[in-house]
Amino acid sequence: MTQNAKAEERTGHRGLKRAFTDCHQAFSSINDGGTLLHYHPRSDTLNDINRSYTRPYAVAETIHRGYRKDLYDVECFTLLFQTLSGVAKDSTSDALKASLPVRWQQPYDTIYPYGDSRQVLVTTVWTFNLDSDTLLFSNINNSGQLSLSILRQRPVTFDDFTPCKVSSPPVLEVRKDFPPPYWEPVLQVQERNKAFTRRVLNDFNFQWRHILRSRYNDLAFRKLAHAIVRITTMDLKIVELTKSRQGLGGALVGILDLPEWEPIDGDVVKVGRVWVAASQDPADSVPLIRKHLATQRDKVVKCEYMILSVRHIILCRVPGDKLEWTEPELFLDGKSTYPGQSTYADRVLELLLWATSPDPSPTLIHKLPVEIQDRILGHLSQGPVEAAIVGCVLGLGSSFLWKDGRMEIASERVHRGRTPFSPAESQIWFDDHKSGVSYKGDVRTSPQQQVIT
């Protein structure tokens, strides 16, 4: 077993143990799950098996969502019948909004909340597709659909529903769309950048796994794609928590949360040495690339592209009139079971960093010994994460070992209380929005702490 593999294995064992503790803290006040309701005035926003993997995100505002902790299945059946009994089809939306005892919100996408420990928050999801006049339910074990015309006439139970499949990611034949021969670029990537970016991407994949493992609409996709670009280019804002506070409780990223930061701006955008073509289906990026090539006035300029579908990464170049590409690589899929776990090949990280990270310009500081560079970086912030980012961007210092002094740095997943002696917590933000990824030194891993205990 390689040294990196052993390190990841140790990280996995610690991550599983810590995840159990964090789940207890996040859900200690919850005895039973609640009920999540969606309704969609138009079926083209429905996140079910009939929905395409791409939708114009302008229609996402038609989604309505409500959640209530103390509303259970038996009560819900009774309440739904009372709400819709004798109601005309065209008045269903108004009846749901007025009669169901939930606070309605308008998220830009629907969520399938089952698949990890946070699913205890939701016993059943009810989805009203008002265009097709159907009601769908899903829980941990089953899913089904029912015509709303039946519910308007009489009370129903789960036995009245016809079984159906829950939402799942689209099945794409990427290797068929991008057959060999494959372009093999010579990749030269700084190890310090790999060490930092790998950990952040892995933790991002874990924190947002409830979105990444399911279908998501075009707006959610563009937000996820933008996050990947910002992480790999180190375009990050670090917010450090250093003051005392009482524990707020709850997870940093909840099972009903959606990314709030801005989406990637455009179908083809310049990032580093390449143009990034963003599309959920990699095959849809090919006409985008050809269209973009046609707009380039200087045909002598070498154009290289990265197809970013979140689930796949492909690099492309156009040495002449023919488009060449690398072998498609699997990327973020939300299947990580503990923080820090890699679910993609190391080559994916090298492709990303080679394509998006420009080589740092030499400075006078580069002439100093690495030990002196580390000391200079150590004075930039109270926590070590921001200093590590600056070191990656400028090409300074040694590779980040994910340690704060003698403590190993752990991923934070819940809002913990702080004392005057707590290590600095470094939250990663995208401008004014939290990424859901945060780090803090774990005092339990300090050799001094182990001697005391």
Coordinates of C-alpha atoms in Angstrom, one line a residue, residues 9 97 99 117 154 157 176 194 217 238 242 288 318 404 406 427 449:
E9 CA -7.1 5.1 4.9
K97 CA -50.9 27.1 -0.7
S99 CA -54.6 25.0 3.5
S117 CA -27.4 10.1 7.7
R154 CA -61.9 10.0 -1.3
T157 CA -53.4 5.2 1.6
K176 CA -19.2 6.3 -27.0
K194 CA -2.6 18.9 -5.6
N217 CA -31.4 21.3 -13.0
I238 CA -11.4 32.6 3.9
T242 CA -11.5 33.0 16.3
L288 CA -20.5 24.9 -28.1
V318 CA -7.9 21.8 -32.1
D404 CA -2.2 23.3 12.5
R406 CA 0.9 19.6 15.9
Q427 CA -14.5 28.7 6.4
Q449 CA -3.5 16.2 24.3

